[in-house]
Amino acid sequence: LQDKKIVTRAYARGGDKNLPEGVFGYFTIPGYVEMNTSLYGIREGEYINEEIYPHRTGTVTAVSQIDKQLFTVTDTSIDFDLNGQRIDGETAYIVFKSGLLEGNQFEITSYNAGTKTIRFKANDEGNGNLFPTETVHANAGDTYTLIGIRMPQSYIDAAAAELTTKRQEYLDSNSVPRVVYELEVDYIQLRRWNTELNAGDIVRLKDADKGIDAEIRITEISYDAV
């Protein structure tokens, strides 16, 4: 099939948030990985996933409202001092991943390292409307992440490991042509094995001459009327 580009040398890059010191543009890992270059030559490709960057997904353990503009969330499992991770010239935000505030981000105004409490301000939606509100706000158990900060090394390493794994998966699935095989079925042998093939079944295809040894899915099957 001609709907898939073959890639034998793969690079990778992630998102543009929480970049380590000295890294600009986007999060990445050095070098590349190769596969099947002797068969198809060097064909470069890049795995891109903007959701991979140094970050931590935390869980809210307590919430409070100071006034109409200021709210707080506490996360007792935070394992670093947010105050020491600010990036000069960038605004730190808390981004909620679940709960009533899911998909919204809010500017962080301060962090209390002693109580592990993040204070953030409501977004001004115009006409005097602020969000969150007294009735629609974060709750204990909601998940969140932080952006606009420089994460500790352990989170940088975790992001690099994830991007490395995804790059290899990308290469594994793209370093061979996508093909359709037309195979003849030995009906008598199937009867001997008391086996019936159906669309959707997975079968192992081996052909030493062509260097094929792979599990494939049956997309269509037909039998002679006789």
PDB file of C-alpha atoms in Angstrom:
ATOM      1  CA  LEU A   1       0.000   0.000   0.000  1.00  0.00           C
ATOM      2  CA  GLN A   2       1.312   3.443  -0.839  1.00  0.00           C
ATOM      3  CA  ASP A   3      -0.362   5.326   2.013  1.00  0.00           C
ATOM      4  CA  LYS A   4       2.475   5.058   4.497  1.00  0.00           C
ATOM      5  CA  LYS A   5       5.925   6.600   4.441  1.00  0.00           C
ATOM      6  CA  ILE A   6       8.794   4.305   5.388  1.00  0.00           C
ATOM      7  CA  VAL A   7      11.056   5.691   8.130  1.00  0.00           C
ATOM      8  CA  THR A   8      14.359   4.016   8.926  1.00  0.00           C
ATOM      9  CA  ARG A   9      15.962   6.824  10.951  1.00  0.00           C
ATOM     10  CA  ALA A  10      13.800   8.458  13.601  1.00  0.00           C
ATOM     11  CA  TYR A  11      14.233  11.636  15.596  1.00  0.00           C
ATOM     12  CA  ALA A  12      11.832  12.894  18.265  1.00  0.00           C
ATOM     13  CA  ARG A  13      10.638  16.052  19.929  1.00  0.00           C
ATOM     14  CA  GLY A  14       8.081  16.890  22.557  1.00  0.00           C
ATOM     15  CA  GLY A  15       6.267  19.987  23.746  1.00  0.00           C
ATOM     16  CA  ASP A  16       7.443  23.538  24.387  1.00  0.00           C
ATOM     17  CA  LYS A  17       6.529  23.793  28.084  1.00  0.00           C
ATOM     18  CA  ASN A  18       8.701  23.587  31.231  1.00  0.00           C
ATOM     19  CA  LEU A  19      11.909  23.443  29.208  1.00  0.00           C
ATOM     20  CA  PRO A  20      15.125  22.648  31.107  1.00  0.00           C
ATOM     21  CA  GLU A  21      17.718  25.362  31.455  1.00  0.00           C
ATOM     22  CA  GLY A  22      19.649  25.846  28.216  1.00  0.00           C
ATOM     23  CA  VAL A  23      16.933  24.195  26.096  1.00  0.00           C
ATOM     24  CA  PHE A  24      15.034  26.399  23.654  1.00  0.00           C
ATOM     25  CA  GLY A  25      12.110  25.857  21.317  1.00  0.00           C
ATOM     26  CA  TYR A  26      10.874  22.456  22.420  1.00  0.00           C
ATOM     27  CA  PHE A  27      11.781  19.459  24.557  1.00  0.00           C
ATOM     28  CA  THR A  28      13.820  16.853  22.717  1.00  0.00           C
ATOM     29  CA  ILE A  29      16.224  13.956  23.124  1.00  0.00           C
ATOM     30  CA  PRO A  30      19.603  13.769  21.388  1.00  0.00           C
ATOM     31  CA  GLY A  31      20.440  11.659  18.395  1.00  0.00           C
ATOM     32  CA  TYR A  32      18.303   9.191  16.505  1.00  0.00           C
ATOM     33  CA  VAL A  33      17.536   5.482  16.213  1.00  0.00           C
ATOM     34  CA  GLU A  34      17.710   3.393  13.046  1.00  0.00           C
ATOM     35  CA  MET A  35      16.125   0.209  11.723  1.00  0.00           C
ATOM     36  CA  ASN A  36      16.132  -1.571   8.350  1.00  0.00           C
ATOM     37  CA  THR A  37      18.538   0.886   6.730  1.00  0.00           C
ATOM     38  CA  SER A  38      20.220  -1.989   4.887  1.00  0.00           C
ATOM     39  CA  LEU A  39      16.868  -2.857   3.264  1.00  0.00           C
ATOM     40  CA  TYR A  40      15.430   0.563   2.466  1.00  0.00           C
ATOM     41  CA  GLY A  41      18.311   3.008   2.914  1.00  0.00           C
ATOM     42  CA  ILE A  42      18.218   6.041   5.203  1.00  0.00           C
ATOM     43  CA  ARG A  43      14.752   7.567   5.287  1.00  0.00           C
ATOM     44  CA  GLU A  44      14.383  10.163   8.002  1.00  0.00           C
ATOM     45  CA  GLY A  45      11.277  10.897  10.012  1.00  0.00           C
ATOM     46  CA  GLU A  46      10.383  12.655  13.236  1.00  0.00           C
ATOM     47  CA  TYR A  47       8.080  11.582  16.035  1.00  0.00           C
ATOM     48  CA  ILE A  48       6.288  14.633  17.475  1.00  0.00           C
ATOM     49  CA  ASN A  49       4.204  14.624  20.633  1.00  0.00           C
ATOM     50  CA  GLU A  50       3.549  18.016  22.201  1.00  0.00           C
ATOM     51  CA  GLU A  51       2.098  16.375  25.323  1.00  0.00           C
ATOM     52  CA  ILE A  52       5.507  15.029  26.321  1.00  0.00           C
ATOM     53  CA  TYR A  53       7.502  17.541  28.370  1.00  0.00           C
ATOM     54  CA  PRO A  54       8.822  17.669  31.943  1.00  0.00           C
ATOM     55  CA  HIS A  55       5.726  17.779  34.135  1.00  0.00           C
ATOM     56  CA  ARG A  56       4.037  16.276  37.134  1.00  0.00           C
ATOM     57  CA  THR A  57       0.366  15.340  37.383  1.00  0.00           C
ATOM     58  CA  GLY A  58      -0.719  16.091  40.933  1.00  0.00           C
ATOM     59  CA  THR A  59      -3.897  15.485  42.911  1.00  0.00           C
ATOM     60  CA  VAL A  60      -5.644  18.177  44.959  1.00  0.00           C
ATOM     61  CA  THR A  61      -6.013  17.291  48.638  1.00  0.00           C
ATOM     62  CA  ALA A  62      -7.690  20.508  49.850  1.00  0.00           C
ATOM     63  CA  VAL A  63      -9.188  23.696  48.402  1.00  0.00           C
ATOM     64  CA  SER A  64     -10.182  27.135  49.666  1.00  0.00           C
ATOM     65  CA  GLN A  65     -11.387  30.501  48.394  1.00  0.00           C
ATOM     66  CA  ILE A  66      -9.783  33.697  49.678  1.00  0.00           C
ATOM     67  CA  ASP A  67     -12.029  36.163  47.836  1.00  0.00           C
ATOM     68  CA  LYS A  68     -13.733  36.468  44.448  1.00  0.00           C
ATOM     69  CA  GLN A  69     -10.388  36.633  42.676  1.00  0.00           C
ATOM     70  CA  LEU A  70      -8.137  34.284  44.626  1.00  0.00           C
ATOM     71  CA  PHE A  71      -8.364  30.547  45.209  1.00  0.00           C
ATOM     72  CA  THR A  72      -5.994  27.945  46.619  1.00  0.00           C
ATOM     73  CA  VAL A  73      -5.361  24.254  46.170  1.00  0.00           C
ATOM     74  CA  THR A  74      -3.209  22.122  48.426  1.00  0.00           C
ATOM     75  CA  ASP A  75      -1.353  19.011  47.339  1.00  0.00           C
ATOM     76  CA  THR A  76       0.446  17.300  50.210  1.00  0.00           C
ATOM     77  CA  SER A  77       2.413  15.072  47.809  1.00  0.00           C
ATOM     78  CA  ILE A  78       4.314  17.885  46.043  1.00  0.00           C
ATOM     79  CA  ASP A  79       7.980  16.865  46.275  1.00  0.00           C
ATOM     80  CA  PHE A  80       9.757  20.118  45.352  1.00  0.00           C
ATOM     81  CA  ASP A  81       9.619  23.822  46.155  1.00  0.00           C
ATOM     82  CA  LEU A  82       7.749  25.563  43.373  1.00  0.00           C
ATOM     83  CA  ASN A  83       9.293  28.903  44.360  1.00  0.00           C
ATOM     84  CA  GLY A  84      12.733  27.641  43.367  1.00  0.00           C
ATOM     85  CA  GLN A  85      11.590  26.448  39.951  1.00  0.00           C
ATOM     86  CA  ARG A  86      10.234  29.659  38.424  1.00  0.00           C
ATOM     87  CA  ILE A  87      11.506  30.635  34.968  1.00  0.00           C
ATOM     88  CA  ASP A  88      12.518  34.267  34.547  1.00  0.00           C
ATOM     89  CA  GLY A  89      10.176  36.090  32.210  1.00  0.00           C
ATOM     90  CA  GLU A  90       7.531  33.358  32.218  1.00  0.00           C
ATOM     91  CA  THR A  91       4.217  33.168  34.044  1.00  0.00           C
ATOM     92  CA  ALA A  92       3.515  29.990  35.984  1.00  0.00           C
ATOM     93  CA  TYR A  93       0.103  28.403  35.538  1.00  0.00           C
ATOM     94  CA  ILE A  94      -1.883  25.586  37.078  1.00  0.00           C
ATOM     95  CA  VAL A  95      -3.788  23.543  34.487  1.00  0.00           C
ATOM     96  CA  PHE A  96      -6.611  21.315  35.681  1.00  0.00           C
ATOM     97  CA  LYS A  97      -6.865  17.883  34.074  1.00  0.00           C
ATOM     98  CA  SER A  98     -10.133  16.762  35.695  1.00  0.00           C
ATOM     99  CA  GLY A  99     -13.038  18.059  37.732  1.00  0.00           C
ATOM    100  CA  LEU A 100     -15.188  21.140  37.197  1.00  0.00           C
ATOM    101  CA  LEU A 101     -12.173  23.168  36.059  1.00  0.00           C
ATOM    102  CA  GLU A 102     -10.907  20.570  33.571  1.00  0.00           C
ATOM    103  CA  GLY A 103      -9.176  22.141  30.576  1.00  0.00           C
ATOM    104  CA  ASN A 104      -8.744  25.558  32.232  1.00  0.00           C
ATOM    105  CA  GLN A 105      -5.492  27.182  33.310  1.00  0.00           C
ATOM    106  CA  PHE A 106      -5.000  29.886  35.921  1.00  0.00           C
ATOM    107  CA  GLU A 107      -2.096  32.149  36.804  1.00  0.00           C
ATOM    108  CA  ILE A 108      -0.247  31.157  39.964  1.00  0.00           C
ATOM    109  CA  THR A 109       0.286  34.121  42.280  1.00  0.00           C
ATOM    110  CA  SER A 110       2.209  32.422  45.102  1.00  0.00           C
ATOM    111  CA  TYR A 111       3.227  29.112  46.630  1.00  0.00           C
ATOM    112  CA  ASN A 112       3.530  28.191  50.313  1.00  0.00           C
ATOM    113  CA  ALA A 113       6.240  25.551  50.594  1.00  0.00           C
ATOM    114  CA  GLY A 114       5.359  24.828  54.223  1.00  0.00           C
ATOM    115  CA  THR A 115       1.738  23.890  53.566  1.00  0.00           C
ATOM    116  CA  LYS A 116       2.266  22.912  49.901  1.00  0.00           C
ATOM    117  CA  THR A 117      -0.484  25.293  48.870  1.00  0.00           C
ATOM    118  CA  ILE A 118      -0.777  26.947  45.465  1.00  0.00           C
ATOM    119  CA  ARG A 119      -2.598  30.267  45.262  1.00  0.00           C
ATOM    120  CA  PHE A 120      -4.016  31.226  41.871  1.00  0.00           C
ATOM    121  CA  LYS A 121      -6.250  33.964  40.535  1.00  0.00           C
ATOM    122  CA  ALA A 122      -9.512  33.660  38.681  1.00  0.00           C
ATOM    123  CA  ASN A 123      -9.715  34.382  34.976  1.00  0.00           C
ATOM    124  CA  ASP A 124     -11.534  37.546  33.952  1.00  0.00           C
ATOM    125  CA  GLU A 125     -14.121  36.554  31.352  1.00  0.00           C
ATOM    126  CA  GLY A 126     -15.379  40.092  30.796  1.00  0.00           C
ATOM    127  CA  ASN A 127     -18.405  42.039  32.024  1.00  0.00           C
ATOM    128  CA  GLY A 128     -17.286  41.513  35.581  1.00  0.00           C
ATOM    129  CA  ASN A 129     -17.522  37.714  35.324  1.00  0.00           C
ATOM    130  CA  LEU A 130     -14.780  35.713  37.009  1.00  0.00           C
ATOM    131  CA  PHE A 131     -14.022  32.017  36.784  1.00  0.00           C
ATOM    132  CA  PRO A 132     -13.840  29.930  38.978  1.00  0.00           C
ATOM    133  CA  THR A 133     -16.777  30.956  41.161  1.00  0.00           C
ATOM    134  CA  GLU A 134     -18.092  30.142  44.619  1.00  0.00           C
ATOM    135  CA  THR A 135     -20.111  27.283  43.146  1.00  0.00           C
ATOM    136  CA  VAL A 136     -17.879  26.124  40.285  1.00  0.00           C
ATOM    137  CA  HIS A 137     -14.362  25.517  41.569  1.00  0.00           C
ATOM    138  CA  ALA A 138     -11.727  22.889  42.168  1.00  0.00           C
ATOM    139  CA  ASN A 139     -12.398  20.014  44.542  1.00  0.00           C
ATOM    140  CA  ALA A 140     -10.281  17.519  46.435  1.00  0.00           C
ATOM    141  CA  GLY A 141      -9.392  14.655  44.114  1.00  0.00           C
ATOM    142  CA  ASP A 142      -9.075  16.820  41.004  1.00  0.00           C
ATOM    143  CA  THR A 143      -5.859  16.363  39.025  1.00  0.00           C
ATOM    144  CA  TYR A 144      -3.702  19.127  37.630  1.00  0.00           C
ATOM    145  CA  THR A 145      -0.298  19.918  36.167  1.00  0.00           C
ATOM    146  CA  LEU A 146       1.951  22.968  36.246  1.00  0.00           C
ATOM    147  CA  ILE A 147       3.411  24.864  33.302  1.00  0.00           C
ATOM    148  CA  GLY A 148       5.753  27.821  33.044  1.00  0.00           C
ATOM    149  CA  ILE A 149       8.184  26.359  35.575  1.00  0.00           C
ATOM    150  CA  ARG A 150      11.475  24.485  35.418  1.00  0.00           C
ATOM    151  CA  MET A 151      10.905  20.971  36.712  1.00  0.00           C
ATOM    152  CA  PRO A 152      13.419  19.050  38.866  1.00  0.00           C
ATOM    153  CA  GLN A 153      15.788  16.631  37.118  1.00  0.00           C
ATOM    154  CA  SER A 154      13.733  13.540  37.968  1.00  0.00           C
ATOM    155  CA  TYR A 155      10.821  14.845  35.891  1.00  0.00           C
ATOM    156  CA  ILE A 156      13.130  15.812  33.033  1.00  0.00           C
ATOM    157  CA  ASP A 157      14.511  12.269  33.039  1.00  0.00           C
ATOM    158  CA  ALA A 158      11.004  10.795  33.077  1.00  0.00           C
ATOM    159  CA  ALA A 159       9.952  12.900  30.071  1.00  0.00           C
ATOM    160  CA  ALA A 160      13.116  11.904  28.187  1.00  0.00           C
ATOM    161  CA  ALA A 161      12.454   8.227  28.921  1.00  0.00           C
ATOM    162  CA  GLU A 162       8.860   8.510  27.679  1.00  0.00           C
ATOM    163  CA  LEU A 163       9.937  10.293  24.503  1.00  0.00           C
ATOM    164  CA  THR A 164      12.637   7.663  23.908  1.00  0.00           C
ATOM    165  CA  THR A 165      10.081   4.860  24.215  1.00  0.00           C
ATOM    166  CA  LYS A 166       7.609   6.576  21.906  1.00  0.00           C
ATOM    167  CA  ARG A 167      10.323   7.261  19.333  1.00  0.00           C
ATOM    168  CA  GLN A 168      11.190   3.561  19.233  1.00  0.00           C
ATOM    169  CA  GLU A 169       7.519   2.584  18.884  1.00  0.00           C
ATOM    170  CA  TYR A 170       7.195   5.055  16.021  1.00  0.00           C
ATOM    171  CA  LEU A 171      10.233   3.552  14.279  1.00  0.00           C
ATOM    172  CA  ASP A 172       9.055  -0.018  14.851  1.00  0.00           C
ATOM    173  CA  SER A 173       5.725   0.671  13.156  1.00  0.00           C
ATOM    174  CA  ASN A 174       7.090   2.767  10.274  1.00  0.00           C
ATOM    175  CA  SER A 175      10.347   1.044   9.308  1.00  0.00           C
ATOM    176  CA  VAL A 176       8.634  -1.574   7.142  1.00  0.00           C
ATOM    177  CA  PRO A 177       6.217  -1.035   4.248  1.00  0.00           C
ATOM    178  CA  ARG A 178       2.523  -1.419   4.960  1.00  0.00           C
ATOM    179  CA  VAL A 179       1.368  -4.234   2.722  1.00  0.00           C
ATOM    180  CA  VAL A 180      -1.599  -6.487   1.983  1.00  0.00           C
ATOM    181  CA  TYR A 181      -0.892 -10.177   1.452  1.00  0.00           C
ATOM    182  CA  GLU A 182      -3.063 -12.348  -0.759  1.00  0.00           C
ATOM    183  CA  LEU A 183      -2.719 -15.890   0.543  1.00  0.00           C
ATOM    184  CA  GLU A 184      -4.189 -19.190  -0.582  1.00  0.00           C
ATOM    185  CA  VAL A 185      -5.896 -21.275   2.066  1.00  0.00           C
ATOM    186  CA  ASP A 186      -5.360 -25.041   2.315  1.00  0.00           C
ATOM    187  CA  TYR A 187      -8.934 -26.021   3.128  1.00  0.00           C
ATOM    188  CA  ILE A 188      -8.141 -29.708   3.639  1.00  0.00           C
ATOM    189  CA  GLN A 189      -5.393 -28.948   6.135  1.00  0.00           C
ATOM    190  CA  LEU A 190      -7.693 -26.630   8.040  1.00  0.00           C
ATOM    191  CA  ARG A 191     -10.256 -29.428   8.297  1.00  0.00           C
ATOM    192  CA  ARG A 192      -7.582 -31.747   9.617  1.00  0.00           C
ATOM    193  CA  TRP A 193      -6.792 -29.177  12.299  1.00  0.00           C
ATOM    194  CA  ASN A 194     -10.508 -28.616  12.933  1.00  0.00           C
ATOM    195  CA  THR A 195      -9.803 -24.930  12.364  1.00  0.00           C
ATOM    196  CA  GLU A 196     -11.885 -22.229  10.734  1.00  0.00           C
ATOM    197  CA  LEU A 197     -10.497 -18.842   9.689  1.00  0.00           C
ATOM    198  CA  ASN A 198     -12.528 -15.656   9.960  1.00  0.00           C
ATOM    199  CA  ALA A 199     -12.007 -11.987   9.229  1.00  0.00           C
ATOM    200  CA  GLY A 200     -10.374 -10.370  12.247  1.00  0.00           C
ATOM    201  CA  ASP A 201      -8.345 -13.431  13.207  1.00  0.00           C
ATOM    202  CA  ILE A 202      -4.618 -13.032  13.761  1.00  0.00           C
ATOM    203  CA  VAL A 203      -2.381 -15.511  11.913  1.00  0.00           C
ATOM    204  CA  ARG A 204       1.367 -15.908  11.768  1.00  0.00           C
ATOM    205  CA  LEU A 205       2.819 -15.509   8.297  1.00  0.00           C
ATOM    206  CA  LYS A 206       6.242 -16.991   7.602  1.00  0.00           C
ATOM    207  CA  ASP A 207       8.130 -16.866   4.326  1.00  0.00           C
ATOM    208  CA  ALA A 208      11.869 -17.465   4.586  1.00  0.00           C
ATOM    209  CA  ASP A 209      12.531 -16.451   0.974  1.00  0.00           C
ATOM    210  CA  LYS A 210      11.003 -13.014   1.509  1.00  0.00           C
ATOM    211  CA  GLY A 211      12.244 -12.633   5.064  1.00  0.00           C
ATOM    212  CA  ILE A 212       8.700 -12.481   6.456  1.00  0.00           C
ATOM    213  CA  ASP A 213       7.848 -13.623   9.962  1.00  0.00           C
ATOM    214  CA  ALA A 214       5.001 -11.541  11.329  1.00  0.00           C
ATOM    215  CA  GLU A 215       1.564 -11.705  12.873  1.00  0.00           C
ATOM    216  CA  ILE A 216      -1.073 -10.273  10.538  1.00  0.00           C
ATOM    217  CA  ARG A 217      -4.818  -9.705  10.767  1.00  0.00           C
ATOM    218  CA  ILE A 218      -7.205 -11.287   8.278  1.00  0.00           C
ATOM    219  CA  THR A 219      -9.254  -8.517   6.668  1.00  0.00           C
ATOM    220  CA  GLU A 220     -11.218 -10.645   4.199  1.00  0.00           C
ATOM    221  CA  ILE A 221     -11.610 -14.349   3.509  1.00  0.00           C
ATOM    222  CA  SER A 222     -13.563 -16.314   0.904  1.00  0.00           C
ATOM    223  CA  TYR A 223     -14.028 -20.002   0.039  1.00  0.00           C
ATOM    224  CA  ASP A 224     -14.928 -21.733  -3.198  1.00  0.00           C
ATOM    225  CA  ALA A 225     -18.545 -22.893  -3.286  1.00  0.00           C
ATOM    226  CA  VAL A 226     -17.446 -26.496  -3.636  1.00  0.00           C
TER     227      VAL A 226
END
